[in-house]
Coordinates of C-alpha atoms in Angstrom, one line a residue:
Chain A
M1 CA 59.2 124.8 135.6
E2 CA 61.7 127.9 134.6
K3 CA 64.1 127.3 136.9
L4 CA 64.2 123.8 135.5
F5 CA 64.1 124.8 131.9
Q6 CA 67.2 126.9 132.7
Y7 CA 69.0 124.6 134.8
L8 CA 69.0 121.9 132.0
A9 CA 69.7 124.7 129.2
R10 CA 72.6 125.2 131.2
A11 CA 73.8 122.0 131.8
S12 CA 73.2 121.3 128.5
A13 CA 75.7 123.7 127.7
S14 CA 78.1 122.7 130.0
F15 CA 77.6 119.0 128.7
V16 CA 78.9 119.9 125.3
L17 CA 82.1 122.2 126.7
V18 CA 83.0 119.2 128.6
I19 CA 82.6 116.9 126.0
L20 CA 84.7 118.7 123.6
L21 CA 87.0 119.8 125.7
S22 CA 87.6 116.6 126.8
T23 CA 88.5 115.8 123.5
V24 CA 91.6 117.3 123.0
I25 CA 92.5 116.5 126.5
I26 CA 92.0 112.3 126.0
L27 CA 94.1 113.0 122.7
Y28 CA 97.2 114.3 124.8
I29 CA 97.0 112.0 127.9
N30 CA 96.7 109.5 125.3
A31 CA 99.4 110.3 123.3
R32 CA 101.8 111.9 126.2
P33 CA 104.2 109.2 126.0
A34 CA 104.6 109.0 123.0
I35 CA 104.7 112.5 123.1
E36 CA 108.3 112.5 126.1
E37 CA 108.9 109.5 124.1
F38 CA 109.8 111.0 120.9
G39 CA 109.6 114.9 121.5
M40 CA 109.2 117.3 118.9
H41 CA 111.8 115.5 116.3
F42 CA 108.3 112.6 115.9
I43 CA 107.2 116.1 113.5
V44 CA 111.0 115.4 111.3
D45 CA 111.4 111.6 111.8
T46 CA 111.0 109.4 108.6
R47 CA 111.1 105.8 110.5
W48 CA 108.0 103.7 111.7
A49 CA 108.0 100.5 113.6
V50 CA 112.2 100.1 112.9
D51 CA 114.6 98.9 116.1
V52 CA 117.4 100.8 116.6
P53 CA 119.8 99.4 119.3
I54 CA 119.0 101.6 122.0
E55 CA 123.1 102.6 122.7
E56 CA 122.7 104.5 119.7
V57 CA 119.6 105.9 120.1
E58 CA 121.3 107.7 123.3
S59 CA 125.1 108.1 122.2
S60 CA 124.6 109.5 119.0
D61 CA 122.2 112.6 117.3
K62 CA 119.5 111.2 115.5
S63 CA 120.0 112.5 111.8
S64 CA 123.1 110.2 111.8
I65 CA 121.8 107.0 112.4
P66 CA 121.2 104.7 108.8
A67 CA 117.6 103.4 109.0
V68 CA 118.7 100.2 108.1
T69 CA 118.0 97.8 111.0
T70 CA 114.6 97.5 109.4
D71 CA 112.3 96.1 112.4
S72 CA 111.6 92.7 110.3
D73 CA 107.5 93.1 109.8
T74 CA 107.9 96.4 107.9
P75 CA 108.9 94.6 104.4
Q76 CA 106.3 91.8 105.1
N77 CA 103.4 94.5 105.1
H78 CA 104.9 96.3 102.0
N79 CA 104.7 93.0 100.5
I80 CA 101.2 92.7 101.4
S81 CA 100.3 96.2 99.8
A82 CA 102.7 94.9 96.9
I83 CA 100.3 91.6 96.6
A84 CA 97.0 93.6 97.3
S85 CA 98.2 96.4 95.1
D86 CA 94.6 97.6 93.4
V87 CA 92.6 96.1 96.5
K88 CA 94.0 97.6 99.1
F89 CA 94.4 94.8 102.0
S90 CA 96.2 96.3 105.0
S91 CA 93.3 98.3 106.0
I92 CA 90.6 95.5 107.1
N93 CA 89.8 95.0 109.7
K94 CA 90.1 92.0 112.2
Q95 CA 86.4 91.6 112.7
S96 CA 85.6 91.3 108.7
A97 CA 88.2 88.3 108.5
P98 CA 86.4 85.6 108.2
L99 CA 83.9 87.2 106.0
N100 CA 84.6 84.9 102.3
I101 CA 88.2 86.3 102.7
D102 CA 91.4 84.8 101.1
D103 CA 93.1 82.1 103.9
E104 CA 95.8 82.9 102.5
F105 CA 95.3 86.8 103.1
A106 CA 94.2 86.0 106.5
D107 CA 96.9 83.9 107.5
M108 CA 99.9 86.7 106.7
D109 CA 97.5 88.7 108.8
E110 CA 98.8 86.6 111.8
E111 CA 101.7 86.2 110.7
V112 CA 102.9 89.7 110.2
F113 CA 100.6 90.1 114.1
V114 CA 103.0 87.7 115.2
N115 CA 106.1 88.9 113.9
E116 CA 105.9 92.0 115.4
E117 CA 105.0 90.5 119.2
F118 CA 108.4 88.5 118.7
S119 CA 110.4 91.5 117.7
T120 CA 109.2 93.4 120.1
S121 CA 109.1 90.5 123.0
L122 CA 112.8 89.5 122.5
E123 CA 114.8 91.8 121.5
T124 CA 115.1 93.6 124.8
N125 CA 118.5 96.0 124.0
T126 CA 116.3 97.8 121.5
K127 CA 113.8 99.9 120.9
T128 CA 111.0 100.8 118.2
V129 CA 110.9 104.1 116.9
Y130 CA 108.4 105.5 115.2
G131 CA 108.7 109.4 113.4
G132 CA 105.4 110.5 112.1
A133 CA 107.1 112.6 108.9
V134 CA 105.8 110.4 106.3
P135 CA 101.9 110.8 107.0
I136 CA 102.4 114.3 107.7
I137 CA 104.2 115.0 104.8
G138 CA 101.5 112.7 102.8
S139 CA 98.8 114.6 104.3
V140 CA 100.5 118.0 103.3
F141 CA 101.5 117.4 100.2
S142 CA 98.2 115.3 98.7
I143 CA 96.2 118.4 100.2
I144 CA 98.6 121.0 98.4
I145 CA 98.3 118.5 94.8
A146 CA 93.9 118.8 95.3
M147 CA 94.6 122.7 95.9
F148 CA 96.3 122.7 92.9
F149 CA 93.3 121.3 91.1
A150 CA 90.5 122.5 92.5
V151 CA 91.1 126.2 93.4
P152 CA 90.6 126.6 89.3
V153 CA 88.5 124.2 88.6
A154 CA 85.7 125.6 91.7
L155 CA 86.6 129.2 90.8
G156 CA 85.5 128.5 87.7
I157 CA 82.6 126.1 88.4
A158 CA 81.8 129.5 90.5
V159 CA 82.0 132.2 88.3
F160 CA 80.5 130.5 85.5
L161 CA 77.6 130.3 87.8
S162 CA 77.0 133.3 89.0
E163 CA 78.0 135.3 85.9
I164 CA 78.3 133.6 82.8
A165 CA 75.8 130.8 82.8
S166 CA 71.9 132.5 82.2
E167 CA 69.5 131.7 85.1
R168 CA 67.6 129.2 83.8
L169 CA 70.7 127.1 83.6
S170 CA 72.8 128.1 86.9
K171 CA 69.8 126.9 89.1
P172 CA 69.9 123.6 88.7
T173 CA 73.3 123.5 88.2
S174 CA 73.4 125.3 91.6
V175 CA 71.5 122.6 93.2
A176 CA 73.5 119.8 91.5
I177 CA 76.6 120.8 92.5
E178 CA 75.3 121.2 96.6
L179 CA 73.9 118.3 96.3
L180 CA 77.1 117.0 95.0
A181 CA 78.8 118.5 98.2
A182 CA 76.7 116.0 100.1
I183 CA 77.9 113.0 99.2
P184 CA 79.7 110.7 101.4
S185 CA 82.6 111.0 101.3
I186 CA 83.4 107.0 100.9
I187 CA 81.8 107.4 97.1
Y188 CA 84.5 108.8 96.1
G189 CA 87.0 106.6 97.5
M190 CA 85.3 103.7 95.5
W191 CA 84.9 105.5 92.1
A192 CA 88.8 106.4 93.0
L193 CA 90.0 103.1 93.4
F194 CA 88.0 101.2 90.7
Y195 CA 88.4 103.7 88.0
F196 CA 90.0 107.5 88.8
G197 CA 93.3 105.7 89.6
P198 CA 93.8 103.1 87.0
L199 CA 92.7 106.1 84.8
I200 CA 95.5 108.0 86.0
S201 CA 98.1 104.9 86.2
K202 CA 97.1 104.6 82.0
Y203 CA 97.8 107.8 80.9
V204 CA 100.5 109.3 83.7
G205 CA 102.5 106.1 84.3
G206 CA 103.1 104.9 87.8
H207 CA 100.3 102.5 90.4
S208 CA 96.7 103.5 91.0
V209 CA 97.3 103.8 94.1
S210 CA 99.5 106.9 94.5
L211 CA 100.5 110.1 96.3
L212 CA 98.6 111.6 93.0
V213 CA 95.2 109.7 92.6
A214 CA 94.7 110.9 96.3
G215 CA 95.4 114.4 95.9
L216 CA 93.6 114.9 92.5
V217 CA 90.7 112.8 94.4
L218 CA 90.5 114.6 97.0
G219 CA 90.3 117.7 94.7
V220 CA 87.3 116.6 92.9
M221 CA 86.0 115.9 97.0
V222 CA 86.5 119.9 97.7
I223 CA 85.1 120.8 94.4
P224 CA 81.6 121.3 95.1
F225 CA 81.8 122.2 98.9
M226 CA 84.2 125.0 97.7
A227 CA 83.0 126.0 94.6
A228 CA 79.3 126.4 96.7
L229 CA 80.9 128.5 99.4
S230 CA 83.3 131.2 96.6
R231 CA 79.8 131.4 94.6
D232 CA 78.0 132.4 97.7
A233 CA 81.4 135.1 98.1
I234 CA 80.8 136.3 94.7
N235 CA 77.1 136.8 94.7
T236 CA 77.4 139.1 97.2
T237 CA 79.3 141.9 95.4
P238 CA 76.7 144.4 94.9
D239 CA 74.9 144.6 91.0
V240 CA 75.9 148.5 91.6
L241 CA 79.4 148.0 91.4
K242 CA 79.5 145.9 88.1
E243 CA 76.3 147.8 86.1
S244 CA 79.0 151.0 86.6
A245 CA 82.1 148.9 85.1
Y246 CA 79.7 147.5 82.6
S247 CA 78.5 150.8 81.7
M248 CA 81.6 152.1 81.4
G249 CA 82.9 149.3 78.7
A250 CA 84.3 147.2 80.5
T251 CA 84.1 143.5 79.3
K252 CA 83.0 140.6 81.2
F253 CA 86.1 139.7 82.2
E254 CA 87.4 143.2 83.4
V255 CA 84.5 143.3 85.7
I256 CA 85.2 139.4 87.0
K257 CA 88.8 140.3 87.2
D258 CA 88.6 144.0 88.4
I259 CA 85.4 143.6 90.6
I260 CA 84.2 141.2 91.5
F261 CA 87.3 139.2 93.3
P262 CA 88.9 142.4 94.0
Y263 CA 85.4 142.5 96.7
A264 CA 84.4 138.9 96.7
K265 CA 88.4 138.4 98.2
A266 CA 88.2 137.4 101.4
G267 CA 85.6 135.3 101.0
I268 CA 87.0 133.0 98.1
V269 CA 90.0 132.9 100.2
G270 CA 88.5 131.9 103.5
S271 CA 86.6 129.8 101.0
V272 CA 89.5 128.2 100.1
I273 CA 90.7 127.7 103.9
V274 CA 87.7 126.1 104.9
S275 CA 88.1 123.4 102.1
F276 CA 91.8 122.9 102.9
G277 CA 90.7 122.0 106.4
R278 CA 87.9 119.7 105.1
G279 CA 90.0 117.8 102.8
I280 CA 93.5 116.9 105.3
G281 CA 90.7 115.7 107.9
E282 CA 89.5 113.4 105.4
T283 CA 89.7 109.8 105.7
M284 CA 87.5 107.9 103.3
A285 CA 88.4 108.8 100.2
V286 CA 92.1 108.5 101.0
A287 CA 92.1 105.8 102.1
F288 CA 90.9 103.5 99.2
V289 CA 94.0 105.2 96.9
I290 CA 96.8 106.3 99.1
G291 CA 98.8 103.3 99.3
G292 CA 99.2 103.1 103.1
V293 CA 102.9 102.1 103.5
F294 CA 105.3 104.1 105.5
E295 CA 107.7 105.3 102.7
F296 CA 108.5 108.7 101.1
A297 CA 107.1 109.1 97.9
G298 CA 109.6 109.2 95.6
N299 CA 107.7 110.0 92.2
I300 CA 104.6 111.8 93.1
T301 CA 102.7 108.8 91.4
S302 CA 104.0 105.8 94.0
P303 CA 102.0 105.4 97.2
T304 CA 102.6 106.6 100.4
N305 CA 100.5 107.3 103.7
S306 CA 98.1 110.8 105.5
I307 CA 97.7 110.8 109.4
P308 CA 94.2 110.0 109.1
V309 CA 94.8 106.9 106.9
V310 CA 97.4 105.6 109.1
L311 CA 95.0 106.3 111.9
A312 CA 92.2 104.1 109.8
N313 CA 94.5 101.6 108.6
N314 CA 96.8 100.7 112.1
F315 CA 94.6 101.5 114.7
S316 CA 92.7 98.6 115.8
E317 CA 96.0 96.7 116.4
S318 CA 97.8 98.2 117.8
S319 CA 98.5 99.0 122.3
G320 CA 100.8 100.8 124.1
M321 CA 103.4 102.9 122.5
S322 CA 101.9 102.2 118.8
M323 CA 99.1 103.5 120.2
S324 CA 100.2 105.9 121.8
V325 CA 101.9 107.3 118.5
L326 CA 98.7 107.4 116.1
Y327 CA 96.9 109.7 119.3
Y328 CA 100.2 111.7 118.9
L329 CA 99.3 111.7 115.5
A330 CA 95.5 112.5 115.9
L331 CA 96.5 115.4 118.3
I332 CA 99.0 116.6 115.3
L333 CA 96.1 116.4 113.2
F334 CA 94.0 118.3 115.4
V335 CA 96.3 121.5 116.0
L336 CA 97.1 121.0 111.8
S337 CA 92.6 121.7 111.3
F338 CA 92.9 124.1 114.5
T339 CA 95.0 126.5 112.8
I340 CA 93.0 126.0 109.6
I341 CA 90.0 126.4 110.8
F342 CA 91.6 129.9 112.8
L343 CA 93.2 131.2 109.7
A344 CA 89.4 130.5 108.3
K345 CA 87.7 132.5 110.5
Y346 CA 90.2 135.5 110.5
F347 CA 89.5 135.6 106.4
L348 CA 85.9 135.4 107.3
L349 CA 85.6 138.4 110.5
R350 CA 88.0 140.5 108.2
R351 CA 85.6 140.4 105.6
K352 CA 82.1 141.1 107.8
A353 CA 84.4 143.8 109.1
S354 CA 85.3 146.0 105.8
Chain B
M1 CA 91.8 142.7 71.9
R2 CA 90.3 143.4 74.9
L3 CA 87.5 141.5 73.3
I4 CA 89.4 138.1 72.6
I5 CA 90.9 138.2 76.3
N6 CA 87.2 138.1 77.6
K7 CA 86.1 135.4 74.9
V8 CA 89.2 133.8 76.3
A9 CA 88.6 134.3 80.1
I10 CA 84.6 133.5 79.8
A11 CA 85.5 130.1 77.4
L12 CA 88.0 129.1 80.0
S13 CA 86.0 129.5 83.3
T14 CA 83.0 127.7 81.4
F15 CA 85.1 124.5 80.2
M16 CA 86.2 124.4 84.2
A17 CA 83.1 124.1 85.3
I18 CA 82.2 121.4 82.5
I19 CA 85.7 119.7 84.4
G20 CA 83.9 120.2 87.8
L21 CA 80.7 118.9 86.9
V22 CA 82.3 115.8 84.0
F23 CA 84.1 114.9 87.3
L24 CA 80.7 115.1 89.6
G25 CA 78.6 113.2 86.4
W26 CA 81.5 110.6 86.1
I27 CA 81.3 109.9 89.9
L28 CA 77.1 109.7 90.4
I29 CA 76.9 107.7 86.7
T30 CA 79.6 104.8 88.2
L31 CA 77.7 104.4 91.4
V32 CA 74.4 104.3 89.8
S33 CA 75.6 101.9 87.2
K34 CA 77.7 99.8 89.1
G35 CA 74.7 100.0 91.8
I36 CA 71.8 99.8 90.4
T37 CA 73.0 95.6 89.0
S38 CA 73.2 94.4 92.8
L39 CA 70.0 96.3 93.7
T40 CA 67.5 93.0 93.7
P41 CA 65.0 92.4 96.2
Y42 CA 67.5 89.4 98.1
I43 CA 69.8 91.9 99.3
F44 CA 67.0 93.5 101.2
T45 CA 66.6 90.6 102.7
H46 CA 69.0 88.8 103.5
D47 CA 72.2 89.7 106.1
L48 CA 75.8 90.6 105.2
I49 CA 76.2 87.2 106.1
D50 CA 74.5 85.7 103.4
N51 CA 75.7 88.2 101.2
G52 CA 73.2 90.5 101.8
I53 CA 72.8 94.6 103.4
R54 CA 69.8 93.9 105.7
N55 CA 71.4 94.3 108.5
L56 CA 73.8 96.7 107.5
I57 CA 70.9 99.1 106.7
W58 CA 69.1 98.7 110.4
G59 CA 72.6 99.1 112.3
Q60 CA 72.9 102.6 110.3
F61 CA 69.6 103.4 110.7
V62 CA 69.8 102.4 114.5
L63 CA 73.6 104.2 114.7
S64 CA 72.7 107.5 113.2
G65 CA 69.2 107.4 114.8
L66 CA 69.8 106.9 118.2
A67 CA 72.8 109.6 117.9
A68 CA 70.4 111.7 116.9
V69 CA 67.9 110.7 119.3
I70 CA 70.6 111.7 122.2
G71 CA 72.4 114.3 120.4
I72 CA 69.6 116.9 119.6
P73 CA 67.8 117.4 122.4
I74 CA 71.4 118.6 124.3
G75 CA 72.5 119.9 121.1
I76 CA 69.0 122.7 121.1
M77 CA 68.9 122.9 124.8
A78 CA 72.6 124.1 124.6
G79 CA 71.4 126.7 121.3
I80 CA 69.2 127.8 123.8
Y81 CA 71.6 128.5 126.6
L82 CA 74.2 130.0 124.9
Q83 CA 71.2 132.1 123.0
E84 CA 68.3 133.2 125.4
Y85 CA 70.5 132.8 128.9
G86 CA 74.3 132.9 127.4
G87 CA 74.0 135.7 125.1
H88 CA 77.0 137.1 124.6
S89 CA 79.0 136.5 128.4
K90 CA 83.2 134.9 128.0
Y91 CA 81.6 131.7 128.7
S92 CA 79.2 130.9 125.9
E93 CA 81.1 133.2 123.2
F94 CA 84.1 130.2 124.3
I95 CA 81.4 127.5 123.9
R96 CA 80.5 129.1 120.7
D97 CA 84.2 128.8 119.5
L98 CA 84.6 125.7 120.5
S99 CA 81.9 124.3 118.6
D100 CA 83.1 125.8 115.2
V101 CA 86.2 124.1 116.0
M102 CA 84.8 120.6 116.1
M103 CA 82.4 121.2 114.0
S104 CA 85.6 120.7 111.9
A105 CA 87.1 118.9 113.5
P106 CA 88.5 115.4 111.1
S107 CA 86.1 112.7 111.8
I108 CA 88.5 110.2 112.4
V109 CA 90.5 112.2 115.7
I110 CA 86.3 112.2 116.9
G111 CA 86.6 108.4 116.6
T112 CA 89.7 107.8 118.5
F113 CA 88.4 110.0 121.6
I114 CA 85.4 107.9 121.4
Y115 CA 87.7 104.9 121.0
A116 CA 90.0 105.8 124.3
I117 CA 86.7 106.8 126.3
I118 CA 84.3 103.8 125.5
V119 CA 86.0 101.3 123.8
V120 CA 88.7 100.9 125.4
P121 CA 87.2 99.9 128.9
M122 CA 84.4 97.6 127.1
G123 CA 87.9 95.8 126.1
H124 CA 86.2 95.8 122.3
T125 CA 83.8 97.9 119.5
N126 CA 79.9 98.2 120.3
G127 CA 76.8 100.0 119.0
W128 CA 77.4 102.2 122.4
A129 CA 81.0 103.5 121.3
G130 CA 79.2 104.2 117.4
I131 CA 76.5 106.3 118.5
A132 CA 78.6 108.1 121.0
A133 CA 81.2 109.1 118.1
L134 CA 78.2 110.1 115.7
C135 CA 77.1 112.0 118.2
V136 CA 80.2 113.9 119.0
M137 CA 80.1 114.5 115.3
L138 CA 76.1 115.9 115.3
L139 CA 76.7 118.1 118.5
P140 CA 78.5 121.1 117.5
I141 CA 76.1 121.2 114.0
V142 CA 72.9 121.5 116.6
V143 CA 74.5 124.4 118.6
R144 CA 75.4 126.2 115.9
T145 CA 71.8 125.9 113.6
T146 CA 70.3 126.2 117.3
D147 CA 72.3 129.4 118.0
D148 CA 72.4 130.8 114.4
M149 CA 68.4 130.6 113.9
L150 CA 67.6 131.7 117.3
S151 CA 69.8 134.9 116.8
L152 CA 66.8 135.2 113.7
V153 CA 63.9 135.8 115.7
P154 CA 63.3 139.8 116.1
I155 CA 63.9 140.8 120.0
E156 CA 60.3 142.3 119.6
L157 CA 58.7 138.6 120.0
R158 CA 60.8 138.3 123.5
E159 CA 59.6 141.5 124.6
A160 CA 56.3 141.0 123.8
G161 CA 56.0 137.5 125.3
I162 CA 57.5 138.9 128.7
A163 CA 55.5 142.0 128.3
I164 CA 52.2 139.7 128.2
G165 CA 54.0 138.0 131.1
A166 CA 54.9 135.0 130.5
S167 CA 57.6 133.6 131.8
K168 CA 60.9 132.8 130.3
Y169 CA 60.5 129.6 129.5
H170 CA 57.0 130.2 127.8
V171 CA 58.4 132.6 125.4
T172 CA 60.7 130.3 124.4
V173 CA 59.4 127.3 124.3
N174 CA 56.3 128.5 122.7
I175 CA 56.6 131.6 121.1
I176 CA 61.4 131.7 120.1
L177 CA 61.3 127.6 119.2
K178 CA 58.2 127.7 117.5
A179 CA 59.4 130.9 115.2
A180 CA 62.5 129.6 114.1
S181 CA 61.4 125.8 113.7
S182 CA 61.4 125.6 110.2
G183 CA 65.4 127.0 109.9
I184 CA 66.2 124.0 112.7
V185 CA 64.7 121.6 111.4
T186 CA 66.0 121.8 107.9
G187 CA 69.3 122.4 109.5
L188 CA 68.5 119.4 111.9
I189 CA 67.9 117.4 108.9
L190 CA 71.0 118.3 107.1
A191 CA 73.1 117.5 110.1
F192 CA 71.6 113.8 110.2
A193 CA 71.9 113.8 106.6
R194 CA 75.9 114.3 107.3
I195 CA 76.7 111.6 110.1
V196 CA 74.1 109.2 108.4
G197 CA 76.8 109.0 105.7
E198 CA 80.0 109.1 107.6
T199 CA 82.8 106.5 107.6
A200 CA 85.9 107.6 109.4
P201 CA 84.3 107.9 113.0
L202 CA 83.1 104.6 113.6
L203 CA 85.7 102.3 112.1
Y204 CA 86.9 101.4 115.2
T205 CA 83.9 102.3 117.6
S206 CA 81.4 100.5 116.7
G207 CA 83.2 98.6 114.0
S208 CA 81.0 96.2 112.1
S209 CA 79.4 92.9 112.4
I210 CA 78.0 90.7 109.3
Y211 CA 75.3 88.7 111.4
M212 CA 72.2 90.7 112.6
E213 CA 72.6 92.6 116.0
T214 CA 70.4 93.9 118.1
D215 CA 72.3 93.9 121.3
L216 CA 74.5 98.1 121.2
T217 CA 77.1 96.6 123.7
Q218 CA 78.5 94.0 120.9
T219 CA 80.5 95.0 117.7
F220 CA 77.4 96.6 115.8
P221 CA 76.7 96.5 111.5
S222 CA 78.0 99.5 110.1
M223 CA 76.9 99.9 106.3
T224 CA 79.5 102.3 105.7
V225 CA 82.5 100.7 107.6
S226 CA 80.8 97.4 105.8
I227 CA 81.1 99.4 102.0
Y228 CA 84.9 99.7 103.5
N229 CA 86.1 96.4 104.0
L230 CA 84.1 94.9 100.8
A231 CA 85.5 97.5 98.6
T232 CA 88.9 96.2 99.2
M233 CA 87.5 92.7 98.9
P234 CA 89.7 90.5 96.1
D235 CA 85.8 88.9 95.7
A236 CA 83.9 90.3 93.0
K237 CA 80.8 89.8 94.2
L238 CA 81.5 91.6 97.5
V239 CA 82.4 94.3 95.3
S240 CA 79.5 94.8 93.3
L241 CA 77.2 94.0 96.8
A242 CA 79.2 97.1 98.4
W243 CA 78.5 99.3 94.8
G244 CA 75.1 98.3 95.9
A245 CA 75.1 99.4 99.5
A246 CA 76.8 102.4 98.1
L247 CA 74.1 103.2 96.2
V248 CA 71.5 102.6 98.5
L249 CA 73.3 105.1 101.2
T250 CA 73.9 107.9 98.6
V251 CA 70.1 108.0 97.6
V252 CA 68.9 107.8 101.5
V253 CA 72.0 111.1 101.8
L254 CA 70.6 112.6 98.7
M255 CA 66.8 112.3 99.7
L256 CA 67.7 113.5 103.2
N257 CA 69.3 116.7 101.6
I258 CA 66.5 117.3 98.9
L259 CA 63.8 117.4 102.1
G260 CA 66.2 119.8 104.4
R261 CA 65.9 121.9 100.6
F262 CA 62.6 121.8 100.5
M263 CA 62.0 122.9 103.7
I264 CA 63.9 125.8 103.5
K265 CA 61.6 126.8 100.6
R266 CA 58.6 126.3 101.5
S267 CA 59.7 128.3 105.1
N268 CA 60.4 131.1 102.6
N269 CA 57.1 131.2 100.1

């Protein structure tokens, strides 16, 4: 029994290790064709599913190629997004197609699909180029917008809860904030699609699915999470420090600025980084409202794309190289989030040490 | 002047807090008001093919339930190994770091991983793939919780157990696990609540079926994936069904969270 138990425990631990390691390895194996094909240039290449004559690619400098030879199906994709404008269509999965969906839409989906096959099978002297710049930039910008919105609000909430509100007010509010952090992200996405997006486009202008809306929704989503974490950090400030400052005649704001923030700085920065990591990998809240088109958002209110949304929308229709490209994107996303976690750990550990 | 700045700063902070709470309240009110109108007995007794959500509730319950049944024992055993056998060896520190990383890995990436190892060999989306994806999400959380909770158990308890001649297995199961049980259970409930509401890892692993399905090797109904699909439909009726499903999902997740919090409180008393 003793031996068996130890053996089981050890086996479980090793199993966990194997699962987690194989995630990285499987991602890499599947992404390798794309990595070999496009290399690091993938990260800065803005073209997605664009057919380019082979000679051109091999002979000349890549950046000098004009992105005119657009694949015949890319504009179609855009058309659909335009038609479906608010109701983002391109995301509907194959298996759900028979469900009450307009025949017209279903036909279009097929048409796009056929076109893709058509162009890859017949035009043998071209190759399809994929670049990840649009979703990568989209991800980064949407999370930056989210942070601009979320950090002040979340810090406001954290300070309010720990320093300003009375015990009677702050207890229930704290619980409410923590519960809100647990709401599934798809709810945030739905709310944004039907209410927040239209509101933003009404007052700010532009589309109701856009980079701005996606960023703000991400912000709203991470607020409860960030507020709860930074409130915990603020609460670690010893009362003695605060009281001595008050006794010297400091105002509440001065205590917050000069005592609490310096003391809890590492924890607050850590909470921001963790929220950053959570936001950048977020799929569902963003998938509804970012638009899902492979175009740079020339304007902050234009639709664009982000890595998780590309994965969510295109995965079930991909194969071969287009699939491998998606794995490449997944790997990039994984590395991004890994780096962020590493940073967060570094900040939090430094707090423990000091 | 200082007093004015103080007033302004406090007002600003309160204002920010109010903005945040207004947004969050807005979401909840929207959810409840839109969802409650479509919550009729009809949708709980019919499948999605007949505009009900019965099969979705069943599907989500089976997927996350089986993921928990498989993932929790493995996770707890791994946690026990880390704390009781591995200690601070390089091997267990490595597993700890890795599960920290995986805990915050984007959930969609886990979906791509399961797609490659299960969906591709089987040729189509299926229930087991969905379970596996949720399981991979759950494992690091369970490992982390168990590891943390066991580390809180005082070493004296272990020494006392060994001093009266109990084997390590007995000490672990009968003393240490018991001492840490309330914390672990709380962690498990919160972990379960998290996977119940997951959409991204299920998108192309379990997919979602509009029929009642009991065969896990087939495309399986999933509530969250269906909400995603329904909400993007042009048909207003389906959209309102999505709101109803979203409300049910949120209520379940919040109930689980409140249950978890209640357990924390009880164990503190």
